[in-house]
Amino acid sequence: MITFQINDTPVEAEPGWTVLETARHYGIEIPTLCYHEAVSPSGACRLCMVELRDGDWSKLVASCIFPVAEGIRIYTETERIDNVRRWIFEMLLAEVPASPEIREMATQYGVESTRFSVKDPDEDCMVCGLCTRACEEIVGLSAISLMSRGVHKKVGAPFSRPTEVCVACGCCVTICPTGAMRRLIESVRETPEVTLTPLAV
Amino acid sequence: MLQQAEILESVLERYPSKPEYLIFMLQDIQADCGYIAPESMEIICEHANVPITQGYSVATFYQSFRLEPQGEHEIKVCLGTACHLKGGERLVENLERKLDIHRGETTEDMMFTLNTVNCLGACAMAPVAVVDDEYISSTTPAKLDKSLKAAQQQ
Amino acid sequence: MMTGNTALQSETHRLTSWEDLHALQQQIIEAHDPNQSRIVVCHGTGCMANGSAKITRAFQEALEASNIEAKVMPGIKTTGCQGLCAHGPLVQINPQGLFYSRVKPSDVEEIIQKTIVEKKPIERLLYKDPDTGEAHHTEADIPFYKLQHRLILKNIGKIDPTDIHDKITAGGYQALAKALFTMTPEEVVAEIEKSGLRGRGGAGFPAGRKWRGALAAVKKKGGPVYVVVNGDEGDPGAFMDGSIMDGDPHAVLEGLIIGAYALGAEKGYLYVRAEYPLAIKHLDLAMQQAREYGLLGENILNTGFSFDAQINRGAGAFVCGESTALFTSIEGKPGNPRPKYVRSVEEGLWGKPTVLNNVETWANVPLIIEKGADWYSSIGVPHSTGTKVFCLVGKVKNVGLVEVPMGTSLSTIVEKIGGGVPSGKPFKAVQTGGPSGGCLPYESRDLPVDFDSLTKAGSMMGSGAMIVMDEHDCVVDVARYFLRFLEEESCGKCLPCRLGLTRMREILDNFSHGIGSEKDIEDLQSLSKAVQDGALCALGTSAPNPCLTTLKFFKDEYVAHVRDQKCPAGVCKDLITYYIDPDACTGCRTCAKQCPQECITGEKKKPHVIDADNCIRCGICMETCKFGAVLVQ
């Protein structure tokens, strides 16, 4: 067992656990968007940032990928973390205004409105990549992937055309935290009706 | 089409069937054909042993790959820092107006493709533009005009 | 391109001992008549862009057509970047070492007749000091070179990078032989550690500690171990690594082979930016030649040590300069950085221990091995040893490649070596470290340029770009430029970078239009902090630096944009007006003819007027006016 501290309270973790896994084990709340136990973590949404302190030195790390180590001191609610989270939520409100899930989560963290301009009022995909990881790691097909880069990054099938590779298992729809995949799968699969098969997770 | 098939075959011959050669093959096919057609992509991905999504992700991630046929002549305007300070952006804007296309696009007659690059390493000659493979140093709209006309007459 | 020793080149054979290497070196030196004239043409990217290939061709044709005796027939040599790009194309005539600048093909006949045959310099072509007008005959006389300490650049501009014989004459591969025949791998690592060499790619991590870490990882987890050259120099305004690779490719290769020996690597990768076709070509040729001589590949110099390397061409992604993104790219995937809380010396390429160093770092390795760690660490300052190559660009007289000992002051580099701002006024700011670095104001001119001093000042060494700005450069515009660049280059994986850079840039866009408040400036700082703290890789965490440092040193200029709707530098389009000075305008109509809006009017030979309402501020009138009559307000 590895012993360390979260918010000044000693905790124990199995070797190989991440800080997030330990925190959840102890019921300590850390928000996440791109994390799901069923697929490998990607450390992309940065909502799960926690502060690692050593004396006067400190830095923020993504708890979903940060491995536990003996004696480290972790804090889950600090001014720096709050600053990162609030800005991410405020930006997400403008980026994916059509997602009630994100709005609810933002409200929980005290962000009700955004100062930024909305590009597409119907957008609900924030490109967290859970769907593509599920398709690759759970289904083993990689029918969809993340295409382009930067601000243009989006989810889809090659050449933005429907693909034969997709078997309409619905795994991506199930794992999507905002429901965007319900809409997106129509562009991936020629026949829009998707029969959901139970997940083995 | 036969020609493209031959090119493809010779590209595949050059590399072992491994994912790490995917980018090499895409680069080679683009160098010879000017762009990567969907059919070439499928065959290359199969040879590299990767799902076609990986090939497509790669081709849309890196700036140098093109998935559509390009114009006969390529204009590259450098927007590195030195070129920016010396008016590279204005050169691009003037070209966009003149050719009636945006950066990254090709004119309707397939004559010119306008691209921007982030530093060609010829900072002393800023602003720099390249028409096909010809460098223009201390570029002005008038100098560009001349080069475009020369390229068109070739 | 060599005409001097073609006979030797055909006698290629594998070298099997250090004595062999010495013998070959002697043989090449003896075959060359030191009194024979040699025309050395710079084929660096800058001079090539200025037409130096045409000059080389003109020399070849003129020499073929001439009736010069075979005995005095000069050889022609083409080299990598000679450094003083602003005065290119550069041609040097040896053995006199005459340094000709701004040579045109029409000068070629005269050079052959006067300088080669009659052995006289041509005054007109000599480099002249821009301030004093004094003509300098040789490179060593020119202040630009005199004040430098060229170790990495020593051979660049002197040797033909496509000819291994030139490199061997200059002492190439002696360090490799010394390491292989007189040192254990452990001793090589210890020597690098002792030298204090820090990575030249950006963060300045001690190279020796990195190597040591990889050795420990191999011991713990087993091999193989990989060595990688990061030649994905993407900083806009930086071309030193490109110049090293195309001007002295064997230096990088030799460093890499020594590293492979020290670490026990059998395979190496050179990841080179696609925008550097010349570097790729020369490295490829260098590797072929090194293989032929038994300096690369199986059983190097018959020592039983085998190592080979391959070149991976980048495909156009700045983020691939980040080590983990570079690894994923070599593996054939999109260059997304990996979330890294494991060091790449432990889990790098294909999850194996990997030592990745930048081009200049690798090129330092043979120097350290050949001359010793003590010699090396005597150059520079205690925590930043050795020299650093900088790319001096922007509003500076001597644009080019500069190498100085670490700790040299900013003013020595910019004002003494660089010659300062062309207008003669003091510089306004210097951006060091590229898009991830920061802007230093004129007040920082005494700052010693080394890793720690730059970081303390809020900037960073980066790869070594130095962009000089004068009073006509707007800091809001520069911060906006770098953000736009990084926004385009962001891989888009993590939210703070993908969303944050766009939103920061939008705030700056507004400033450049005169929209915003002092509260927005505060918000910009707070968002910058969130991106610094939250982003996944170094591209994101360092992206706010230009913004934060310009806010620190030039806040007044930001305030002028949002409070007074003024761009003091006269750059931000929406805040400026073009007008014609009636006293200077001759009424030549050139501007009126060029204006795409046709908004310049006036009678011929009488002062013209710009209709500000229709003007789109494209600046063509200002560029075309030969009388300086178009001004900005």
mmCIF file of C-alpha atoms in Angstrom, chain B residues 15 19-24 27-28 31 50 54 57-58 61-65 79-82 84-87 89-91 93-94 97 116-125 128 134-137 139-142 145, chain C residues 45-46 49-50 54 85-86 236-239 269 273 310-317 319-320 329-336 350 393-394 399 467-469 473 477-478 481-482 485 489 491 573 596 616 618-620 623:
data_model
loop_
_atom_site.group_PDB
_atom_site.id
_atom_site.type_symbol
_atom_site.label_atom_id
_atom_site.label_comp_id
_atom_site.label_asym_id
_atom_site.label_seq_id
_atom_site.Cartn_x
_atom_site.Cartn_y
_atom_site.Cartn_z
ATOM 1 C CA TYR B 15 8.646 0.325 -47.173
ATOM 2 C CA PRO B 19 2.736 1.419 -38.934
ATOM 3 C CA GLU B 20 5.876 3.533 -38.488
ATOM 4 C CA TYR B 21 6.179 3.877 -42.274
ATOM 5 C CA LEU B 22 2.660 5.261 -42.743
ATOM 6 C CA ILE B 23 3.824 8.889 -42.808
ATOM 7 C CA PHE B 24 6.724 8.044 -45.163
ATOM 8 C CA GLN B 27 4.636 11.788 -48.029
ATOM 9 C CA ASP B 28 5.964 9.886 -51.023
ATOM 10 C CA ALA B 31 5.249 14.131 -53.609
ATOM 11 C CA VAL B 50 -3.281 0.431 -39.576
ATOM 12 C CA GLN B 54 -5.299 6.432 -38.518
ATOM 13 C CA SER B 57 -6.188 11.373 -38.801
ATOM 14 C CA VAL B 58 -2.525 11.652 -39.776
ATOM 15 C CA PHE B 61 -3.279 16.508 -38.532
ATOM 16 C CA TYR B 62 -0.120 17.467 -40.405
ATOM 17 C CA GLN B 63 -0.139 20.639 -42.416
ATOM 18 C CA SER B 64 1.765 19.358 -45.427
ATOM 19 C CA PHE B 65 -0.760 16.728 -46.495
ATOM 20 C CA LEU B 79 4.614 34.140 -42.157
ATOM 21 C CA GLY B 80 7.557 33.509 -39.850
ATOM 22 C CA THR B 81 8.201 36.192 -37.275
ATOM 23 C CA ALA B 82 10.694 38.164 -39.336
ATOM 24 C CA HIS B 84 5.419 39.055 -40.198
ATOM 25 C CA LEU B 85 7.255 42.108 -38.903
ATOM 26 C CA LYS B 86 8.132 43.073 -42.453
ATOM 27 C CA GLY B 87 4.631 42.786 -43.872
ATOM 28 C CA GLU B 89 0.509 39.258 -43.771
ATOM 29 C CA ARG B 90 -0.161 42.165 -46.142
ATOM 30 C CA LEU B 91 1.295 40.117 -49.002
ATOM 31 C CA GLU B 93 -4.068 39.660 -48.048
ATOM 32 C CA ASN B 94 -3.145 41.223 -51.379
ATOM 33 C CA ARG B 97 -7.823 39.806 -53.034
ATOM 34 C CA THR B 116 1.250 30.135 -46.016
ATOM 35 C CA VAL B 117 4.207 28.642 -44.150
ATOM 36 C CA ASN B 118 5.651 29.303 -40.742
ATOM 37 C CA CYS B 119 9.256 30.225 -41.437
ATOM 38 C CA LEU B 120 11.377 29.020 -44.301
ATOM 39 C CA GLY B 121 14.571 29.983 -42.508
ATOM 40 C CA ALA B 122 15.405 32.735 -44.976
ATOM 41 C CA CYS B 123 14.731 35.478 -42.443
ATOM 42 C CA ALA B 124 17.342 37.842 -43.845
ATOM 43 C CA MET B 125 15.332 38.080 -47.051
ATOM 44 C CA VAL B 128 9.874 35.829 -48.439
ATOM 45 C CA GLU B 134 11.627 30.019 -56.928
ATOM 46 C CA TYR B 135 12.385 32.148 -53.855
ATOM 47 C CA ILE B 136 11.483 35.820 -54.003
ATOM 48 C CA SER B 137 13.422 37.894 -51.507
ATOM 49 C CA THR B 139 8.941 40.448 -51.661
ATOM 50 C CA THR B 140 6.626 43.233 -52.768
ATOM 51 C CA PRO B 141 3.200 42.879 -54.395
ATOM 52 C CA ALA B 142 4.777 44.036 -57.670
ATOM 53 C CA ASP B 145 2.824 39.898 -59.728
ATOM 54 C CA THR C 45 19.024 29.023 -47.261
ATOM 55 C CA GLY C 46 19.334 32.802 -47.122
ATOM 56 C CA ALA C 49 17.002 32.565 -51.704
ATOM 57 C CA ASN C 50 19.101 35.433 -52.961
ATOM 58 C CA LYS C 54 23.068 31.112 -60.089
ATOM 59 C CA CYS C 85 22.730 36.427 -44.335
ATOM 60 C CA ALA C 86 21.780 40.089 -44.567
ATOM 61 C CA PRO C 236 9.240 31.019 -36.696
ATOM 62 C CA GLY C 237 12.337 33.179 -37.045
ATOM 63 C CA ALA C 238 14.802 30.481 -36.066
ATOM 64 C CA PHE C 239 17.033 28.648 -38.485
ATOM 65 C CA TYR C 269 16.222 8.621 -35.479
ATOM 66 C CA ARG C 273 11.286 19.429 -40.296
ATOM 67 C CA GLN C 310 17.222 6.858 -40.170
ATOM 68 C CA ILE C 311 15.730 10.219 -41.106
ATOM 69 C CA ASN C 312 12.078 10.906 -40.408
ATOM 70 C CA ARG C 313 10.769 13.871 -42.320
ATOM 71 C CA GLY C 314 8.335 15.985 -40.349
ATOM 72 C CA ALA C 315 5.005 16.573 -42.030
ATOM 73 C CA GLY C 316 4.258 20.067 -40.836
ATOM 74 C CA ALA C 317 3.380 20.298 -37.161
ATOM 75 C CA VAL C 319 3.926 20.592 -31.767
ATOM 76 C CA CYS C 320 6.142 17.693 -32.909
ATOM 77 C CA SER C 329 4.864 11.025 -34.870
ATOM 78 C CA ILE C 330 7.808 8.640 -35.418
ATOM 79 C CA GLU C 331 5.437 5.825 -34.513
ATOM 80 C CA GLY C 332 3.268 6.878 -37.469
ATOM 81 C CA LYS C 333 0.469 8.657 -35.640
ATOM 82 C CA PRO C 334 -0.841 12.213 -35.360
ATOM 83 C CA GLY C 335 1.605 14.170 -33.215
ATOM 84 C CA ASN C 336 -0.486 14.514 -30.088
ATOM 85 C CA TRP C 350 7.598 2.677 -28.319
ATOM 86 C CA VAL C 393 16.400 38.466 -37.157
ATOM 87 C CA GLY C 394 13.918 41.309 -37.432
ATOM 88 C CA VAL C 399 20.548 39.474 -39.767
ATOM 89 C CA ILE C 467 13.736 38.748 -32.899
ATOM 90 C CA VAL C 468 14.650 42.399 -32.673
ATOM 91 C CA MET C 469 11.864 44.974 -32.708
ATOM 92 C CA ASP C 473 6.589 47.150 -34.043
ATOM 93 C CA ASP C 477 0.362 42.825 -32.633
ATOM 94 C CA VAL C 478 3.375 40.654 -31.778
ATOM 95 C CA TYR C 481 0.892 37.011 -33.934
ATOM 96 C CA PHE C 482 2.440 34.402 -31.632
ATOM 97 C CA PHE C 485 0.600 30.889 -34.623
ATOM 98 C CA GLU C 489 -0.295 24.726 -34.240
ATOM 99 C CA CYS C 491 -2.854 19.776 -31.432
ATOM 100 C CA LYS C 573 -4.868 48.627 -38.985
ATOM 101 C CA PRO C 596 -6.712 48.344 -55.161
ATOM 102 C CA ILE C 616 -8.483 49.393 -46.600
ATOM 103 C CA CYS C 618 -3.290 47.521 -47.343
ATOM 104 C CA GLY C 619 -0.132 49.641 -47.321
ATOM 105 C CA ILE C 620 0.620 49.197 -51.032
ATOM 106 C CA GLU C 623 5.488 50.479 -50.276
#
